[in-house]
Amino acid sequence: MANIPQKVVHKYLRHNKKFPHVWCPGCSNGTTLGSIIRAIAELNYDRDGITMVSGIGCSSRMPVYVDFNTLHTLHGRALPFATGIKMQKPEQKVIVITGDGDATAIGGNHFIHACRRNIDITTIVLNNNIYGMTGGQYSPTTPTGDRATTSPYGNIDPVFDICELAMAAGATFVARTTAFHALETQDIIKKALEHKGFSVVEVVSACPVIYGRLNKKGGGPEMMMHMRDNSVPLKATEKMTPEQLEGKIVRGIFKQVNKLEYCDAYANLMSQFNVKEEAKK
Amino acid sequence: MVKKTSKSKDGQILTDGDALELMEVEITEEKENIDYKKSPVYIYYEWCKKCGICVAFCPTKCLGRHPDGSPFVEFPEKCIHCETCDRLCPDFAITGAKR
C-alpha cells in the first residue's frame, strides 16, 4: 500500500485489515463506503468523534474497514446499541449502517421506534433487494415477481418502501439515492450528518452476484447502468404521470423538518430535577 | 477465434498471450516511479476484482480491458481527469489524478 498514490478514502481505511475487502466483484457497498468517507472528510469531523454501528449483513461489514470508533452488533439490533451510545455520549456523531433486511425485517421494530423518538442518529440503509450474505433469501424489499433462493418461482410479497416507512414513523430527514450517483450520495450524507434528528438515507445498491444472477440482470456495470437509466430526481417527478413513474427509482430529499431531539428532551427533563435539588440546598 | 489486441504504453501492439507479462513489467515500473503525466490513472492490481465498472463508465473510453478482465490505461491522452472511475470503484483500487 505504500507505493500507490493515496486519496482521501485510503487515509480512513484500516490497512491492517484484510484487503481486498470481503464484498463480491461489482458490489455497490464499496462505492457507498467511498461516498460516506468522502462526506465525512469534507465535513472535517474528528475521527474519534464518530461512532459507526452496524448489525449483520453484507453492508454491515463496512465498520470493519474504517478507522473510526466502530461496533459490530447483533442482527437487526444496531439501532438499540446506537441509541445507547448516543444517550451516554451525546457529543458523538453516531452513524448506523444497515442493510434492507437488517433494517426493515429483523430490526423493523427497532427502526420504527428509533424514527419515532427522533434521536440524532444518521442511518444509512443499503437496499440491495436481497439477503446477500446468508445465501439469497428474499427480503421485504425484493420486488414482487423477482426470484430469490427462497422464492424460486417468483416472490409474491408486496414491497416495503423504506422512505415512506421512515416518514410515516416520524423520522425528520428522509432521502433516497443510488450507489451510482456517488456525488449525490456524498452530498445527501453530508446533509444527513449535519441534520439534528433521526435521518434515514436509503442507498439503492446492486447485488450482481446473487440478485443479479438469479434475476438475469447482468453483472455490476449492467446493474449500475440500470440505476442510471431508471432513476429520476424528485424535481422531475412533478411533471410526470403515474404511468411514467412506474418502475422508476425516485431520488432526492423527501422530508427535512426540525423537531425536538430525544437527547435534548432528556437533558431538559434532567435539568428540571437539578433546579429543584439546587433550590433545596 | 478473434484475437483481442491491446496497446502497451510505448505504442506496441500486443496480442492475447504476451499482454499480461508486459503489463506486470509496467506495474513494477509504475510502483517505483509514479508519473501522472504519463498515466493519468493509477490502478492497484492487488485490490482489483475485475468487475469492469471503471471501464464501463469512463466517459471518454480511455480505459481498456485485458483478456482476463483487468483494466489498463489504453489511451492516456484521452483522460479528462473527471475521477468517475475513482468514485465508482468498489474496491478503492483505482486512483484518478487531478489535473
Short mmCIF file of C-alpha atoms in Angstrom, two decimals:
data_model
loop_
_atom_site.label_atom_id
_atom_site.label_comp_id
_atom_site.label_asym_id
_atom_site.label_seq_id
_atom_site.Cartn_x
_atom_site.Cartn_y
_atom_site.Cartn_z
CA MET A 1 0.00 0.00 0.00
CA ALA A 2 2.95 2.25 0.49
CA ASN A 3 3.76 2.86 -3.13
CA ILE A 4 0.43 3.92 -4.54
CA PRO A 5 -0.88 7.48 -4.65
CA GLN A 6 -3.23 7.76 -1.69
CA LYS A 7 -6.54 9.54 -1.83
CA VAL A 8 -8.86 10.65 0.97
CA VAL A 9 -10.54 7.24 1.07
CA HIS A 10 -7.26 5.40 1.71
CA LYS A 11 -6.45 7.62 4.68
CA TYR A 12 -9.58 6.49 6.55
CA LEU A 13 -9.17 2.76 5.92
CA ARG A 14 -7.70 0.31 8.40
CA HIS A 15 -4.78 -1.07 6.46
CA ASN A 16 -4.08 -3.81 8.98
CA LYS A 17 -7.37 -5.47 7.96
CA LYS A 18 -7.52 -7.93 5.13
CA PHE A 19 -7.68 -6.21 1.77
CA PRO A 20 -9.12 -6.59 -0.88
CA HIS A 21 -12.33 -6.49 1.11
CA VAL A 22 -14.93 -9.23 1.51
CA TRP A 23 -17.54 -7.90 -0.95
CA CYS A 24 -18.12 -9.58 -4.32
CA PRO A 25 -16.90 -8.05 -7.60
CA GLY A 26 -19.25 -5.27 -8.71
CA CYS A 27 -20.97 -4.91 -5.32
CA SER A 28 -22.10 -1.36 -4.57
CA ASN A 29 -21.16 -1.48 -0.89
CA GLY A 30 -17.60 -0.36 -1.60
CA THR A 31 -18.78 2.55 -3.74
CA THR A 32 -21.12 3.68 -0.97
CA LEU A 33 -18.37 3.34 1.64
CA GLY A 34 -16.23 5.64 -0.52
CA SER A 35 -19.07 8.20 -0.65
CA ILE A 36 -19.53 8.04 3.14
CA ILE A 37 -15.81 8.52 3.78
CA ARG A 38 -15.61 11.46 1.37
CA ALA A 39 -18.62 13.09 3.03
CA ILE A 40 -17.03 12.75 6.48
CA ALA A 41 -13.68 14.03 5.19
CA GLU A 42 -15.33 17.09 3.64
CA LEU A 43 -17.07 17.92 6.92
CA ASN A 44 -13.72 17.69 8.77
CA TYR A 45 -15.03 15.63 11.64
CA ASP A 46 -12.62 14.28 14.20
CA ARG A 47 -12.13 10.53 13.80
CA ASP A 48 -12.65 9.85 17.48
CA GLY A 49 -15.89 11.82 17.40
CA ILE A 50 -17.58 9.37 15.05
CA THR A 51 -19.07 6.04 16.02
CA MET A 52 -20.11 3.64 13.29
CA VAL A 53 -22.51 0.90 14.36
CA SER A 54 -23.76 -1.98 12.25
CA GLY A 55 -25.71 -5.20 12.53
CA ILE A 56 -25.16 -8.32 10.44
CA GLY A 57 -25.11 -8.47 6.68
CA CYS A 58 -23.01 -7.64 3.66
CA SER A 59 -23.25 -3.89 4.16
CA SER A 60 -22.70 -4.29 7.89
CA ARG A 61 -19.13 -5.38 7.24
CA MET A 62 -18.41 -1.74 6.50
CA PRO A 63 -17.29 -0.61 10.01
CA VAL A 64 -14.60 -3.31 9.95
CA TYR A 65 -12.67 -1.42 7.30
CA VAL A 66 -12.87 2.17 8.53
CA ASP A 67 -10.79 3.85 11.18
CA PHE A 68 -13.48 5.31 13.46
CA ASN A 69 -14.97 4.06 16.73
CA THR A 70 -16.79 1.01 15.43
CA LEU A 71 -19.25 -1.53 16.77
CA HIS A 72 -20.39 -4.71 15.01
CA THR A 73 -23.51 -5.92 16.79
CA LEU A 74 -26.44 -8.33 16.58
CA HIS A 75 -28.59 -8.89 13.52
CA GLY A 76 -31.08 -6.04 13.28
CA ARG A 77 -30.11 -4.61 16.66
CA ALA A 78 -27.69 -1.91 15.56
CA LEU A 79 -30.13 0.89 16.38
CA PRO A 80 -30.64 -0.03 20.08
CA PHE A 81 -26.85 -0.11 20.54
CA ALA A 82 -26.52 3.23 18.74
CA THR A 83 -29.30 4.72 20.89
CA GLY A 84 -27.38 3.68 23.99
CA ILE A 85 -24.17 5.26 22.74
CA LYS A 86 -25.94 8.48 21.78
CA MET A 87 -27.69 8.78 25.15
CA GLN A 88 -24.45 8.23 27.03
CA LYS A 89 -22.28 10.43 24.80
CA PRO A 90 -24.49 13.00 23.02
CA GLU A 91 -21.44 14.74 21.52
CA GLN A 92 -20.59 11.67 19.40
CA LYS A 93 -21.75 11.55 15.78
CA VAL A 94 -23.40 8.15 15.52
CA ILE A 95 -23.76 6.53 12.09
CA VAL A 96 -25.68 3.29 11.68
CA ILE A 97 -25.07 1.15 8.60
CA THR A 98 -27.73 -1.45 7.91
CA GLY A 99 -28.99 -3.46 5.02
CA ASP A 100 -32.57 -3.72 3.85
CA GLY A 101 -33.29 -6.97 5.67
CA ASP A 102 -31.43 -5.82 8.75
CA ALA A 103 -33.39 -2.56 8.99
CA THR A 104 -36.89 -3.49 7.85
CA ALA A 105 -37.37 -7.18 8.64
CA ILE A 106 -35.28 -8.33 11.57
CA GLY A 107 -34.81 -4.91 13.11
CA GLY A 108 -38.09 -3.46 11.81
CA ASN A 109 -39.44 -2.69 15.24
CA HIS A 110 -36.22 -1.01 16.37
CA PHE A 111 -36.18 1.02 13.16
CA ILE A 112 -39.68 2.47 13.52
CA HIS A 113 -39.20 3.26 17.19
CA ALA A 114 -35.88 5.00 16.58
CA CYS A 115 -37.71 7.07 13.93
CA ARG A 116 -40.48 7.86 16.43
CA ARG A 117 -38.01 9.02 19.11
CA ASN A 118 -36.19 11.34 16.68
CA ILE A 119 -32.80 10.65 18.25
CA ASP A 120 -29.82 12.26 16.47
CA ILE A 121 -28.54 9.21 14.57
CA THR A 122 -27.74 9.01 10.86
CA THR A 123 -28.99 5.70 9.48
CA ILE A 124 -27.74 4.62 6.07
CA VAL A 125 -29.82 1.77 4.66
CA LEU A 126 -28.15 -0.04 1.77
CA ASN A 127 -31.01 -1.55 -0.15
CA ASN A 128 -29.82 -4.37 -2.41
CA ASN A 129 -33.24 -6.12 -2.58
CA ILE A 130 -32.00 -9.41 -1.10
CA TYR A 131 -30.31 -11.05 1.88
CA GLY A 132 -26.91 -11.39 0.21
CA MET A 133 -24.70 -12.74 2.98
CA THR A 134 -26.95 -15.58 4.15
CA GLY A 135 -27.41 -17.02 0.66
CA GLY A 136 -30.03 -15.01 -1.19
CA GLN A 137 -33.33 -15.28 0.71
CA TYR A 138 -35.96 -12.75 -0.33
CA SER A 139 -36.19 -9.65 1.83
CA PRO A 140 -39.05 -7.16 2.41
CA THR A 141 -37.69 -5.04 -0.44
CA THR A 142 -37.40 -7.78 -3.10
CA PRO A 143 -39.68 -6.60 -5.93
CA THR A 144 -42.84 -8.64 -6.45
CA GLY A 145 -42.24 -11.35 -9.03
CA ASP A 146 -38.47 -11.43 -8.65
CA ARG A 147 -36.60 -14.58 -7.82
CA ALA A 148 -34.56 -15.40 -4.75
CA THR A 149 -33.30 -18.73 -3.44
CA THR A 150 -36.37 -18.98 -1.18
CA SER A 151 -38.76 -17.86 -3.95
CA PRO A 152 -37.58 -19.86 -6.98
CA TYR A 153 -40.85 -19.24 -8.88
CA GLY A 154 -41.07 -15.53 -8.06
CA ASN A 155 -41.80 -13.55 -4.93
CA ILE A 156 -45.50 -12.85 -4.18
CA ASP A 157 -44.99 -10.42 -1.30
CA PRO A 158 -45.65 -6.70 -1.84
CA VAL A 159 -42.65 -4.40 -1.37
CA PHE A 160 -41.76 -2.25 1.62
CA ASP A 161 -40.88 1.36 0.74
CA ILE A 162 -38.19 2.26 3.29
CA CYS A 163 -38.52 6.03 2.80
CA GLU A 164 -42.31 6.05 3.24
CA LEU A 165 -41.97 3.80 6.28
CA ALA A 166 -39.44 6.17 7.86
CA MET A 167 -41.52 9.25 7.04
CA ALA A 168 -44.68 7.72 8.49
CA ALA A 169 -42.81 6.61 11.63
CA GLY A 170 -41.60 10.18 12.25
CA ALA A 171 -38.01 10.46 11.02
CA THR A 172 -37.11 14.10 10.41
CA PHE A 173 -34.71 13.66 7.47
CA VAL A 174 -35.53 11.11 4.79
CA ALA A 175 -33.71 10.80 1.47
CA ARG A 176 -33.11 8.25 -1.22
CA THR A 177 -30.23 7.98 -3.65
CA THR A 178 -28.45 5.28 -5.62
CA ALA A 179 -24.91 3.97 -5.38
CA PHE A 180 -24.23 5.03 -8.97
CA HIS A 181 -24.85 8.70 -8.12
CA ALA A 182 -21.77 8.83 -5.90
CA LEU A 183 -21.52 12.62 -5.74
CA GLU A 184 -25.20 12.96 -4.89
CA THR A 185 -24.85 10.28 -2.21
CA GLN A 186 -21.91 12.20 -0.77
CA ASP A 187 -23.94 15.41 -0.74
CA ILE A 188 -27.02 13.83 0.86
CA ILE A 189 -24.94 12.06 3.53
CA LYS A 190 -23.30 15.38 4.36
CA LYS A 191 -26.73 16.97 4.85
CA ALA A 192 -27.92 13.98 6.87
CA LEU A 193 -24.88 14.16 9.18
CA GLU A 194 -25.41 17.86 9.77
CA HIS A 195 -29.14 17.43 10.41
CA LYS A 196 -30.11 17.29 14.08
CA GLY A 197 -32.59 14.47 14.48
CA PHE A 198 -33.11 10.98 13.11
CA SER A 199 -32.02 10.89 9.48
CA VAL A 200 -32.57 7.98 7.11
CA VAL A 201 -30.69 7.73 3.81
CA GLU A 202 -31.71 4.85 1.59
CA VAL A 203 -28.97 3.97 -0.88
CA VAL A 204 -30.25 1.72 -3.67
CA SER A 205 -27.38 -0.64 -4.41
CA ALA A 206 -26.63 -3.58 -6.64
CA CYS A 207 -26.06 -7.21 -5.73
CA PRO A 208 -24.81 -8.62 -9.04
CA VAL A 209 -23.63 -11.97 -7.76
CA ILE A 210 -26.86 -13.21 -6.12
CA TYR A 211 -29.81 -10.93 -7.00
CA GLY A 212 -28.44 -10.06 -10.44
CA ARG A 213 -27.61 -13.65 -11.29
CA LEU A 214 -30.96 -15.09 -10.14
CA ASN A 215 -32.95 -12.43 -12.00
CA LYS A 216 -30.68 -12.22 -15.06
CA LYS A 217 -29.93 -8.54 -14.54
CA GLY A 218 -26.30 -8.80 -15.61
CA GLY A 219 -23.12 -8.01 -13.75
CA GLY A 220 -22.05 -4.99 -11.74
CA PRO A 221 -21.77 -2.49 -14.63
CA GLU A 222 -25.17 -3.52 -16.11
CA MET A 223 -26.91 -3.12 -12.75
CA MET A 224 -25.30 0.30 -12.29
CA MET A 225 -26.48 1.29 -15.78
CA HIS A 226 -29.99 0.20 -14.74
CA MET A 227 -29.75 2.57 -11.75
CA ARG A 228 -28.58 5.38 -14.01
CA ASP A 229 -31.33 4.89 -16.61
CA ASN A 230 -34.24 4.12 -14.26
CA SER A 231 -33.87 6.77 -11.59
CA VAL A 232 -35.44 10.23 -11.63
CA PRO A 233 -34.72 13.21 -9.39
CA LEU A 234 -37.57 14.34 -7.15
CA LYS A 235 -38.00 17.65 -9.02
CA ALA A 236 -38.56 15.92 -12.35
CA THR A 237 -41.38 13.78 -10.94
CA GLU A 238 -43.71 16.79 -10.62
CA LYS A 239 -44.29 16.81 -14.36
CA MET A 240 -44.52 13.04 -14.75
CA THR A 241 -47.67 10.91 -14.84
CA PRO A 242 -48.07 7.84 -12.59
CA GLU A 243 -47.66 5.58 -15.65
CA GLN A 244 -44.31 7.16 -16.46
CA LEU A 245 -43.18 6.78 -12.86
CA GLU A 246 -43.83 3.03 -12.75
CA GLY A 247 -40.65 1.09 -12.03
CA LYS A 248 -38.57 4.24 -11.53
CA ILE A 249 -36.38 4.97 -8.54
CA VAL A 250 -37.20 8.45 -7.23
CA ARG A 251 -34.17 10.01 -5.59
CA GLY A 252 -33.83 13.16 -3.56
CA ILE A 253 -34.62 14.53 -0.11
CA PHE A 254 -38.25 13.73 0.72
CA LYS A 255 -38.51 15.24 4.18
CA GLN A 256 -36.43 17.68 6.22
CA VAL A 257 -38.08 19.19 9.29
CA ASN A 258 -36.85 20.31 12.69
CA LYS A 259 -38.38 18.71 15.76
CA LEU A 260 -37.35 18.31 19.38
CA GLU A 261 -34.47 15.85 19.54
CA TYR A 262 -34.52 12.96 22.02
CA CYS A 263 -31.23 13.75 23.83
CA ASP A 264 -32.28 17.39 24.16
CA ALA A 265 -35.67 16.34 25.53
CA TYR A 266 -33.90 14.13 28.07
CA ALA A 267 -31.48 16.93 29.02
CA ASN A 268 -34.43 19.29 29.50
CA LEU A 269 -36.12 16.78 31.76
CA MET A 270 -32.98 16.24 33.83
CA SER A 271 -32.32 19.99 34.14
CA GLN A 272 -35.70 20.38 35.89
CA PHE A 273 -34.57 17.98 38.59
CA ASN A 274 -31.25 19.73 39.01
CA VAL A 275 -33.03 23.05 39.56
CA LYS A 276 -35.17 21.52 42.29
CA GLU A 277 -32.16 19.96 44.01
CA GLU A 278 -30.34 23.29 43.97
CA ALA A 279 -33.40 25.05 45.37
CA LYS A 280 -33.50 22.61 48.29
CA LYS A 281 -29.90 23.39 49.19
CA MET B 1 -11.33 -17.17 -32.77
CA VAL B 2 -10.92 -13.42 -32.70
CA LYS B 3 -7.72 -12.33 -31.05
CA LYS B 4 -8.03 -9.28 -28.86
CA THR B 5 -5.25 -6.79 -29.27
CA SER B 6 -4.23 -4.02 -26.96
CA LYS B 7 -1.65 -1.26 -26.98
CA SER B 8 1.13 -1.05 -24.44
CA LYS B 9 2.47 2.23 -23.13
CA ASP B 10 5.04 2.76 -25.85
CA GLY B 11 2.52 2.08 -28.63
CA GLN B 12 3.47 -1.54 -29.19
CA ILE B 13 0.53 -3.72 -30.26
CA LEU B 14 0.13 -6.77 -28.06
CA THR B 15 -1.94 -9.90 -28.54
CA ASP B 16 -3.71 -12.14 -26.00
CA GLY B 17 -0.74 -14.05 -24.68
CA ASP B 18 2.01 -11.56 -24.14
CA ALA B 19 -0.16 -8.69 -22.85
CA LEU B 20 -0.21 -9.83 -19.25
CA GLU B 21 3.52 -10.42 -18.99
CA LEU B 22 4.29 -6.98 -20.33
CA MET B 23 1.68 -5.49 -18.01
CA GLU B 24 3.46 -6.92 -14.99
CA VAL B 25 6.63 -5.18 -16.01
CA GLU B 26 4.63 -1.99 -16.38
CA ILE B 27 3.26 -2.26 -12.83
CA THR B 28 6.67 -2.65 -11.23
CA GLU B 29 7.93 0.37 -13.15
CA GLU B 30 4.90 2.34 -12.01
CA LYS B 31 5.39 1.43 -8.37
CA GLU B 32 8.87 2.85 -8.32
CA ASN B 33 8.19 5.98 -10.26
CA ILE B 34 4.64 7.32 -10.35
CA ASP B 35 4.35 9.89 -13.09
CA TYR B 36 0.88 11.28 -13.63
CA LYS B 37 1.84 12.94 -16.89
CA LYS B 38 2.44 9.52 -18.41
CA SER B 39 -0.51 7.75 -16.77
CA PRO B 40 -3.45 9.84 -15.51
CA VAL B 41 -4.93 6.87 -13.65
CA TYR B 42 -3.16 4.52 -11.30
CA ILE B 43 -4.56 1.00 -10.88
CA TYR B 44 -3.69 -1.06 -7.83
CA TYR B 45 -3.94 -4.60 -9.20
CA GLU B 46 -3.68 -6.37 -5.85
CA TRP B 47 -7.06 -4.96 -4.79
CA CYS B 48 -8.80 -5.07 -8.21
CA LYS B 49 -11.59 -7.66 -8.57
CA LYS B 50 -12.04 -7.11 -12.34
CA CYS B 51 -15.72 -6.11 -12.12
CA GLY B 52 -15.40 -3.76 -15.11
CA ILE B 53 -17.25 -0.77 -13.61
CA CYS B 54 -14.40 1.69 -14.30
CA VAL B 55 -14.18 0.61 -17.96
CA ALA B 56 -17.97 0.74 -18.45
CA PHE B 57 -18.42 4.24 -17.02
CA CYS B 58 -15.32 6.02 -18.33
CA PRO B 59 -16.87 8.91 -20.32
CA THR B 60 -14.06 9.09 -22.89
CA LYS B 61 -13.38 5.33 -23.01
CA CYS B 62 -9.72 5.79 -22.19
CA LEU B 63 -9.59 2.56 -20.17
CA GLY B 64 -9.31 -0.82 -21.82
CA ARG B 65 -9.57 -4.40 -20.57
CA HIS B 66 -7.05 -7.20 -20.62
CA PRO B 67 -8.20 -10.67 -21.69
CA ASP B 68 -8.51 -11.61 -18.01
CA GLY B 69 -10.80 -8.61 -17.38
CA SER B 70 -8.42 -6.34 -15.50
CA PRO B 71 -8.40 -2.69 -16.63
CA PHE B 72 -5.47 -0.72 -18.00
CA VAL B 73 -5.00 2.77 -19.41
CA GLU B 74 -5.38 2.33 -23.16
CA PHE B 75 -5.36 5.97 -24.27
CA PRO B 76 -3.75 8.16 -21.58
CA GLU B 77 -4.15 11.28 -23.73
CA LYS B 78 -7.96 10.88 -23.76
CA CYS B 79 -8.35 11.21 -19.97
CA ILE B 80 -10.24 14.33 -18.89
CA HIS B 81 -9.49 13.86 -15.14
CA CYS B 82 -13.16 13.57 -14.19
CA GLU B 83 -12.36 10.98 -11.46
CA THR B 84 -15.50 8.95 -12.25
CA CYS B 85 -13.52 5.69 -12.09
CA ASP B 86 -12.09 6.75 -8.74
CA ARG B 87 -15.54 7.44 -7.28
CA LEU B 88 -17.26 4.36 -8.65
CA CYS B 89 -14.57 1.75 -7.96
CA PRO B 90 -15.97 -0.51 -5.22
CA ASP B 91 -12.52 -1.79 -4.25
CA PHE B 92 -10.61 1.52 -3.91
CA ALA B 93 -8.19 0.04 -6.44
CA ILE B 94 -8.13 2.90 -8.96
CA THR B 95 -6.83 6.37 -8.30
CA GLY B 96 -7.54 9.18 -10.72
CA ALA B 97 -5.26 12.19 -10.62
CA LYS B 98 -6.38 15.79 -10.68
CA ARG B 99 -5.03 17.89 -13.47
#
